[in-house]
Amino acid sequence: MKTFFTELFKKANTGFWPIVIVLGILIVGSIGVYQSPRSLSAFLTLMLCPMMLYFLKINMKVKIFIGLLLIIVILPVLGIRNIFYLEVIFQMAVFAALALGLNIVIGMAGLLDLGYVAFYAVGAYAWAIFGSKQLSLLNSVPGAAPAGAEFSLAPTYFWLFLFLGVGLAAITGILLGLPVLRLRGDYLAIVTLGFGEVIRVLALNLDKPINLTNGPQGITPIQRPPLPPEFIMGPIRNLLTPIVGHVPTEAEFYNVFFYFLALIIIMIAILVATRLEDSRIGRAWTAIREDETAAIAMGIPLVKMKLAAFAAGASFAGGMGVLYAANRTFVSPETFSFLQSIGVLTMVILGGLGSIPGVIFGASAVVILNIQVLQNFSLYLSALRQSDAVIPIINFEWKNLSNQLDPAKYQKLVFGIILVVMMIFRPSGLIPAERRKRELVEDKE
Amino acid sequence: MNKRLLALLSVLVVASMVLAACGAPAATEAPAATEAPAMTEAPAATEAPASGPAAGSMGTIKIATQSPLSGGQSLLGVAIKQGAELALEQLGGDLAAMGYDVQLAPYDDQATPDVGVANAKNIVADSAILCGVGHLNSGVMIPSSEEYHTAGLAFVSPANTNPVVTTRGYLEVNRIVGRDDVQAPAAEEYAFKTLGAKSVFIIHDKTAYGQGVAEFFRTAAEEDGITVVDFVGTEETANFDAIIAPLVAAAPDVVFFAGIYNQAGVFFKQAREAGFEGTFLGTDGMDSSDLADLAGTALTTGGGMAYTTVAGPASAYPSAAQFVEDYTAKFGAAPEAYASQGYDAMGVCLAAIKAAAEAAGGTPTRNQVALAIRALSYEGLTSTIAFDEIGDLPLAKYFIIKVNATSKDTWGTNEIIDSFDLPSPGK
Amino acid sequence: MKQFTSNPFYKFILFPVGQIVAFAVGASLVLSLLTVLLAYIFRANITDFDLVERVLLILPQVVINGLTIGFVYSTIALGYTMVYGVLEFINFSHSEIFMVGGIVGVELMAYFDHTGALQTMNQYVVIALAIILGMIISGSLAVTVERIAYKPLRGAPRLVPLISAIGMSFFLQDAVRLILSLTTGEFNVILPQFGTFDKFLVLAVPGIEAPLRFQIKNLLLVGVAVLMLVGLNYLVNGTKIGKAIRAVAQDRPSASLMGINVNMIISVTFLIGGALGGAAGVLFALKATKLDPFVGFFPGLKAFTAAVLGGIGNLTGALLGGLILGLLESFSASYLSTFTSGAFGAEYKDIFAFAILILVLILRPSGLLGQTVGQKA
Amino acid sequence: MALLQTTNVVKRFGGLVAVNKITFSVDEGRIVSIIGPNGAGKTTFFNSLTGIYRPEEGEILFKGNSLIGLRPDQVSARGMSRTFQNIRLFGSMTVIENILVGMHNQLHQSAIDTLFRSKKFHEEEKEAEAKARALMEYVGLKNVGNELARNLPYGGQRRIEIARALAANPTLLLLDEPTAGMNPNETADAIKLFRRIRDEKGVTILLIEHDMRVVMGISEHISVMDYGEKIAEGSPAEIRKNQRVIEAYLGREAASAKD
C-alpha cells in the first residue's frame, strides 16, 4: 500500500504532471465555487490548490504566478460571490499569524505559553479603546451611550495603531516575561495560563472605577480605515459587476479589503518568522529549546533570548488583534478565552511544532474544521432531522437523532483528540519542521 | 520513506476524509431532496443548485435561526429553535402553496460573539435565506446584526432585551420582546412599591445582558432612594460563599440577580442556606423550570422569589394552549421560555415573506422582506405584533411572576402577579 | 521522646492532625490580623461606616468559608502534587478527574432519589457511598488516562506529555457532556435535596455579638478532607507501597533496579491521586449543589496553584498551599469591595490568586515548603 | 600570571561538600588534567568554573578577573568554552548549525539586519558558515554539515561538541571526559586532536578524565581530586609515583571492581 502511494506520488511529481494537477484543481475548484458558491466541497477543492502548489515540484516562477493569480484575482472574485469565504480566509490568516507567533514561543524557543491570546487581546483593545467613542465614555455607566460621545481619533489612525499594537503587545510580552522566565517550563505554562486569564478578567472588569473597556458589554462601534473611493465607485466596481453577477456593495468591498490586509500581514509574518528562524537569533532559540544548559554554556544569554522570543511571538498577536478589532467593529472579553489559546496551540501542534508551513497548514485546517466542516455537518444533520429519511439498514429515523449529537458542539472534543493523538503518534506534526540545507557547504564538495 | 512525502500523504488522507465527510454536506443546499426523494414535493429541487431564488421563481426559501444550541444556555437557545421549527411546520403552508420549498437553517452561535459573526457571514452569503430568527444573547446579537444590516437581511429577535439592539436604528433589526431599560425599572418598581424594599443587593453575571439589566436597576433604585448595599459581578458558578458572607451580614430586603437561571439557582440556594431571609428578584433570565430544580425550596421560603419577564408563560396567552400541546407532542417536553417567542418570530418572518412575495409577484428581495416586516401587523401567540420605526414593539408586555415551584414539575404553578403593557422608550 | 515520636499513633494520627490544625489556625490568624490591621489603617479614609466594625462583623464567617474551600483545594492539590512528585509532570487533566468524581457521586444520589430510597436512607451512608463510588470511578479513570495518554510519552521532552494532558482535559470535558446529554438530555447535574446537612450548628461565643454558624456540610467536608489527608499520610509514610512510591519519586532507575515495578507504582500513584480528586469532587458537589462538565477547570487551576504555592511534590505543602489560597480567596472576595468602596470587588479574586502565585514563584521558585533542586548540568 | 587561578573554592549541596577548598591554577598554553574517581567532584568543579553553579566560598580568577557571580554565557564570552561529560549537542539541529550556535557571541548581526537581510547579514552568515565548515573539518569530519547532530555516530558527536566549543574562540577549553566511551584507536585520535588544538590554535586545555592511563599520555600537569578535595598535583611522572594517589585512587578502583 505504502509503495503504491509512493510510486503514485513519484509519478505525479515528475515532468509536466505537477503543473497539470495544480491547474486542474485550480480550474475545477474555481468553476465549482463560481457555479455553486455555497458548496463546501468545491471550496475545499480550491483550497487544495495552494497545498499542491506548495508540495509539488514546479518551477518557482510558475508557482508564484499561479499563487498570485489565485490570491489576487480568483479568490476575491469568488469571495464577492460568497463573502463567507473571505471570512474563512480572513480567519485563516488571523489564526495563522497567531499560530506563527505562538510557534516562535513554543516551537522555536520551547516555552509553553498557555495564555497567548492575552497579547491578541492587548492589540484588539488598543484599537478598540482609541478607535471608538470609548474615551469620551470613561465616566459613563457601561451600556449607556450618552448622545454627545464622539470618536476620539480619525479612522486613518488605524494604520498607526497597526504598528502600535505590535509594539504594545511586544512590551506586554516582555513585562510578563521578566518575572516568570526564570521558571521551569511547566511552571511557566501555568503562570502564562493565569496571565491569560488575568488579561481577560481585566478586560471584563475595567468598566469601573473608570470605564475603560466597557466591561462585558464590549466596545462597539470601532472604526475601520476608509476605503479608497475607486473601489466603491470607480472602474474596479464596474469591472467586477458582470463577473460576480451583481453590483458589489461597500460591505463586500470591505470584506475584500480585510482579506487583502490580512494576507499582507500574514506574508509579513511569514517573512519575519522565516528570517528570524534562520539567523543567529533563531538558532539561539532552537538551542535553548534543545538544551538550555548547553545553550547557556555556549554563550547564549538565556533570559534575553527568551524575552526576545516572548516579545516577537506577542507582537504577531498584537498586530492581528488591531486588525481583528477593525474587522469586527466590536470587541468583547469573550473572544479572549482560554479555549482560544488552546485552539491556537492545537493549530501549532497539528501542523508541526517549529515548522512554519506546518503551523499555517494547521491554522487553516482547524479554522475550516471549526467554522465550516463542523457547522455544515450540524446543518446537514438538522436538515436530515427535518426530513423523514431513515438510515437504511438499522431502520433508524433521522428525526429521532438527538440534538445533542451536533458536531459543532464538540469543538473541545476534537481539539482534545487532536492534541493527544498527535503527541502520541506524531509529535512533530503533519508537516514537520525541516532544517535548512546549507548549499554553500555542500556545493564545495 | 521520505518524511515530506509522508506528510503530504497524511495531508491528503485528511483532506480526502474531509471531502468524503462533506461530499454529503455538499448537498446541504438541498439535503431533503437528496436523501429523501420520497418526501420532496418538488423533485426538481434536486437538480437546482443552491444558487438562490434567481434560478426559478418558485425556488427554495430558507429562514435561519441563530441561538446557542450548545453550552450552558442551550436550553433557552434550543427552545427558540424548536419554537421556530414548529412555526415553520404549522405556518409554512401558505408559502408552500405558492410553490416555495421553505426550509429552516438552524445555526449554533454557542453564545459567543465570534461564532455568531462568522455564522452571520455564512448566513448572509446564502442568498436563499430571506429572514432570520435570533439571537438569545444581546452580546452576540449586537455584533452579528452589523452583518445582517450591511447585507440587508432582516432578523427578528425573540429574546434580546438590551436597548442597543434596536437603538442603532437598523431597518433589519426587529424584536418582539420588551427592553431592559423598561424591564429593570419595572422590577425595581415592584421591589419598591409592592415589596416596600429599603435596601437592595445587586449581583450580575458579568455578561452584556446581566450587567446591562443590573445597571438599569441600580439607576432606578437610586432614584427611588433605595440603598444599594453592594453591586457585584461574578463569573463564579459553584461557590458563592465569599459574596454571601457580606450579603447575609448586610441583610438587605431584596437581592436582585441579573443573569441566567443556571447560575442564579445555585446562588439562591446557597444564600438561603446561609441565612438570607429577604426576597430574591430577577429578570427574564430566570425564566426556566431548571431554576426550580436548582434552587428548590429556597425560592419559596423567606421572602420568596419573583422575576420580571418579557416572555410570559404560555398560559399567559389565550391562544397558547394549543401551542403548548403541539410543542410537547413534537419535542417531548413542555416549552421553555422563548419557545413561544421563537414561534412568533418565525411567524413574523413567514408572514412578511408572504406579503413581500405577493407584492413583488415572485420571490422577494431581502429588502422587500425587511420593509414588509415593518409594515406588518401580525397576530401572534404572545401579542399582536407590529413594529415602530426602530424595530421595537410600540407597546410591549411585561410580567411579574412569583415563583411557587420548588421542582421542575411544578413550574406551572407560578403565578402572574402583575402584567402590564409599557411603551418602548424609542431611540 | 524518641520512642514516643516513633509511636504509630503519634506518627500517623496525632502529628498530621496537629499539623493540619496548626496550619489552619495559623493561616487564619495571620490573615485575620493583617486584615484588621489594614482596616485600622484605612479607617479614616472611609466615612460612611466604621471599617473595622464592618470587617469584624463577618470575619468569622469569612474564615470558615476560606477554610472550607481551602480544604477542597488541598484535597485536589494532593493529586497534582503526588503525580508531580513521581513523574515531574503536571497532570492537567486532574481537574476533569475531579469533575467526573463529583458528577458520578451526584448521579448516584440522583439514582437513589429516583428509586425513592434517598429519603429513607441515612444521609451519611448516602454521602459515604457517593464518595466511595466517586473515588473508585475517578481513580480508575485517572489510571486509564495515564495508560492511554501519558505512558506512551514517558521519556519524551517535558512539553509533550503536558500537551497531551491538556488535550485529555478538553476531551474529557466534552466526552462527559456527550454522555450526560445522551443519557439525561442535559448536562447540568443537580444534587437532590435530602437530609439535614444543609442546616447550621449555631455556636454562641461569649464576647462576640453574632453567634458562629457552622453549616453541617461544611463541617462534614472539612472532616472528610482531614480524614483523607491523614489516610494519605499513613499510606505514603507508613506502608510498603508508600515506600515504593517514595523510592520511585526519588530515583526511578534505581528503584527499578531494586525490583520495584515502576509502572505499577506510577499507576498506583495515579489511582490514589485520582481517588482523592474524586472524593474532593463529591465534597465540592455537596457544597455547590450543581455540577456541569466544565466545573473542574477553575477549582483545578486553583488547586494546582495551591500545590505550587506550597511547593509542588511536597504533600504537606499542598495542604498548606490549599488552605492559604482558600483563605486568601475568601478574604479578597469578601473584603475587596469594602476596602475600596466598591471600586474593585469579588470579581478580582482570581487575579489575586494568580498574583500571589507569581509573587511566590519569583521570591521562592520552589514554593513555600519545596526544596530547591539544583539544576542538573 | 596563571590564565586560570582558583583559591579555596567550596561548593556545597545541602550538607554535602562536593568541592572542598580547591586551590588550583592553569598556566597559559598548557594541557592540564584533573583526575579522580567517580564522584570526586570534578564535574561540579567544572560547573563552578563555568558559572552553572555559584560556589559558596573562594575566588576564581580568569585572565586576572573574577568569574564569581557571572552567568555561564558571560563566562563563555570571556573566553572559556566547554564540552560536557554526557554529550549535549542540539540534536535536532544540523551539525553546521550546532557549530554556528557556538559562534553566538562572535556574530554581530542585529535584529534589523536579520529582518531586512542586510548585506552585513549575508556576509557575516557566509563567513560564519565557512568558518564552521573549516572547524568541522578541523576536528576530522567531512560532508556531515547538513546531517542532524543526533544522527551522527558517537565519536562524531564528541568531535562536533569540540568543534562547537572551539567556535566561540576560547582561550581556555574545558573538556569533560572527552574520551569516555571511545575505543583505543579513537582515543589515540582524540589525543592527537587535543595536541593540535593546543599547538596550532594556542588554546589552553583543561580536561577531566576518569581514566588515568589516557591522561598520562597527554597532560603536562595533573591535579588529583578525591571526595571533593585536591589530594595531589604535579607532572604525570610525579603523580604516577605519588603514594596517596595510588592508594586512594586505585584502591577505590579495586574496591569498586569487586562490587
PDB file of N, CA, C and O in Angstrom, chain A residues 21-42:
ATOM      1  N   ILE A  21      -1.727  18.852 -12.572  1.00  0.00           N
ATOM      2  CA  ILE A  21      -2.550  18.631 -11.374  1.00  0.00           C
ATOM      3  C   ILE A  21      -2.998  19.958 -10.772  1.00  0.00           C
ATOM      4  O   ILE A  21      -4.184  20.181 -10.503  1.00  0.00           O
ATOM      5  N   VAL A  22      -2.028  20.850 -10.586  1.00  0.00           N
ATOM      6  CA  VAL A  22      -2.348  22.127  -9.942  1.00  0.00           C
ATOM      7  C   VAL A  22      -3.360  22.908 -10.770  1.00  0.00           C
ATOM      8  O   VAL A  22      -4.375  23.396 -10.249  1.00  0.00           O
ATOM      9  N   LEU A  23      -3.090  23.025 -12.055  1.00  0.00           N
ATOM     10  CA  LEU A  23      -4.019  23.788 -12.896  1.00  0.00           C
ATOM     11  C   LEU A  23      -5.390  23.117 -12.911  1.00  0.00           C
ATOM     12  O   LEU A  23      -6.422  23.796 -12.858  1.00  0.00           O
ATOM     13  N   GLY A  24      -5.379  21.793 -12.957  1.00  0.00           N
ATOM     14  CA  GLY A  24      -6.649  21.063 -12.959  1.00  0.00           C
ATOM     15  C   GLY A  24      -7.461  21.395 -11.724  1.00  0.00           C
ATOM     16  O   GLY A  24      -8.634  21.784 -11.819  1.00  0.00           O
ATOM     17  N   ILE A  25      -6.818  21.286 -10.574  1.00  0.00           N
ATOM     18  CA  ILE A  25      -7.522  21.589  -9.326  1.00  0.00           C
ATOM     19  C   ILE A  25      -7.998  23.033  -9.320  1.00  0.00           C
ATOM     20  O   ILE A  25      -9.124  23.339  -8.946  1.00  0.00           O
ATOM     21  N   LEU A  26      -7.123  23.910  -9.789  1.00  0.00           N
ATOM     22  CA  LEU A  26      -7.443  25.335  -9.788  1.00  0.00           C
ATOM     23  C   LEU A  26      -8.703  25.580 -10.622  1.00  0.00           C
ATOM     24  O   LEU A  26      -9.634  26.259 -10.173  1.00  0.00           O
ATOM     25  N   ILE A  27      -8.704  25.003 -11.832  1.00  0.00           N
ATOM     26  CA  ILE A  27      -9.829  25.268 -12.729  1.00  0.00           C
ATOM     27  C   ILE A  27     -11.105  24.625 -12.200  1.00  0.00           C
ATOM     28  O   ILE A  27     -12.150  25.280 -12.079  1.00  0.00           O
ATOM     29  N   VAL A  28     -10.990  23.347 -11.836  1.00  0.00           N
ATOM     30  CA  VAL A  28     -12.176  22.655 -11.325  1.00  0.00           C
ATOM     31  C   VAL A  28     -12.720  23.373 -10.089  1.00  0.00           C
ATOM     32  O   VAL A  28     -13.923  23.642  -9.979  1.00  0.00           O
ATOM     33  N   GLY A  29     -11.794  23.729  -9.175  1.00  0.00           N
ATOM     34  CA  GLY A  29     -12.202  24.397  -7.941  1.00  0.00           C
ATOM     35  C   GLY A  29     -12.862  25.731  -8.230  1.00  0.00           C
ATOM     36  O   GLY A  29     -13.936  26.038  -7.705  1.00  0.00           O
ATOM     37  N   SER A  30     -12.236  26.533  -9.085  1.00  0.00           N
ATOM     38  CA  SER A  30     -12.772  27.865  -9.351  1.00  0.00           C
ATOM     39  C   SER A  30     -14.150  27.770  -9.974  1.00  0.00           C
ATOM     40  O   SER A  30     -15.085  28.450  -9.553  1.00  0.00           O
ATOM     41  N   ILE A  31     -14.269  26.909 -10.979  1.00  0.00           N
ATOM     42  CA  ILE A  31     -15.569  26.791 -11.634  1.00  0.00           C
ATOM     43  C   ILE A  31     -16.604  26.262 -10.648  1.00  0.00           C
ATOM     44  O   ILE A  31     -17.727  26.774 -10.573  1.00  0.00           O
ATOM     45  N   GLY A  32     -16.168  25.293  -9.861  1.00  0.00           N
ATOM     46  CA  GLY A  32     -17.083  24.743  -8.865  1.00  0.00           C
ATOM     47  C   GLY A  32     -17.598  25.824  -7.935  1.00  0.00           C
ATOM     48  O   GLY A  32     -18.811  25.963  -7.735  1.00  0.00           O
ATOM     49  N   VAL A  33     -16.694  26.598  -7.370  1.00  0.00           N
ATOM     50  CA  VAL A  33     -17.113  27.628  -6.419  1.00  0.00           C
ATOM     51  C   VAL A  33     -17.936  28.691  -7.130  1.00  0.00           C
ATOM     52  O   VAL A  33     -18.929  29.192  -6.599  1.00  0.00           O
ATOM     53  N   TYR A  34     -17.547  29.022  -8.374  1.00  0.00           N
ATOM     54  CA  TYR A  34     -18.279  30.065  -9.096  1.00  0.00           C
ATOM     55  C   TYR A  34     -19.706  29.608  -9.351  1.00  0.00           C
ATOM     56  O   TYR A  34     -20.656  30.355  -9.160  1.00  0.00           O
ATOM     57  N   GLN A  35     -19.841  28.367  -9.751  1.00  0.00           N
ATOM     58  CA  GLN A  35     -21.164  27.863 -10.100  1.00  0.00           C
ATOM     59  C   GLN A  35     -22.036  27.668  -8.862  1.00  0.00           C
ATOM     60  O   GLN A  35     -23.201  28.026  -8.861  1.00  0.00           O
ATOM     61  N   SER A  36     -21.474  27.048  -7.837  1.00  0.00           N
ATOM     62  CA  SER A  36     -22.293  26.881  -6.627  1.00  0.00           C
ATOM     63  C   SER A  36     -21.510  27.412  -5.440  1.00  0.00           C
ATOM     64  O   SER A  36     -20.753  26.703  -4.807  1.00  0.00           O
ATOM     65  N   PRO A  37     -21.699  28.706  -5.195  1.00  0.00           N
ATOM     66  CA  PRO A  37     -20.880  29.382  -4.178  1.00  0.00           C
ATOM     67  C   PRO A  37     -21.068  28.808  -2.780  1.00  0.00           C
ATOM     68  O   PRO A  37     -20.260  29.078  -1.906  1.00  0.00           O
ATOM     69  N   ARG A  38     -22.128  28.039  -2.547  1.00  0.00           N
ATOM     70  CA  ARG A  38     -22.343  27.557  -1.198  1.00  0.00           C
ATOM     71  C   ARG A  38     -21.755  26.172  -0.965  1.00  0.00           C
ATOM     72  O   ARG A  38     -21.831  25.636   0.122  1.00  0.00           O
ATOM     73  N   SER A  39     -21.194  25.593  -2.002  1.00  0.00           N
ATOM     74  CA  SER A  39     -20.762  24.205  -1.851  1.00  0.00           C
ATOM     75  C   SER A  39     -19.426  24.109  -1.137  1.00  0.00           C
ATOM     76  O   SER A  39     -18.432  24.683  -1.561  1.00  0.00           O
ATOM     77  N   LEU A  40     -19.430  23.368  -0.063  1.00  0.00           N
ATOM     78  CA  LEU A  40     -18.215  23.252   0.734  1.00  0.00           C
ATOM     79  C   LEU A  40     -17.157  22.436   0.007  1.00  0.00           C
ATOM     80  O   LEU A  40     -15.979  22.756   0.037  1.00  0.00           O
ATOM     81  N   SER A  41     -17.591  21.389  -0.690  1.00  0.00           N
ATOM     82  CA  SER A  41     -16.589  20.540  -1.333  1.00  0.00           C
ATOM     83  C   SER A  41     -15.880  21.298  -2.457  1.00  0.00           C
ATOM     84  O   SER A  41     -14.681  21.127  -2.665  1.00  0.00           O
ATOM     85  N   ALA A  42     -16.625  22.146  -3.161  1.00  0.00           N
ATOM     86  CA  ALA A  42     -15.984  22.941  -4.199  1.00  0.00           C
ATOM     87  C   ALA A  42     -14.919  23.846  -3.573  1.00  0.00           C
ATOM     88  O   ALA A  42     -13.791  23.952  -4.070  1.00  0.00           O
TER      89      ALA A  42
END
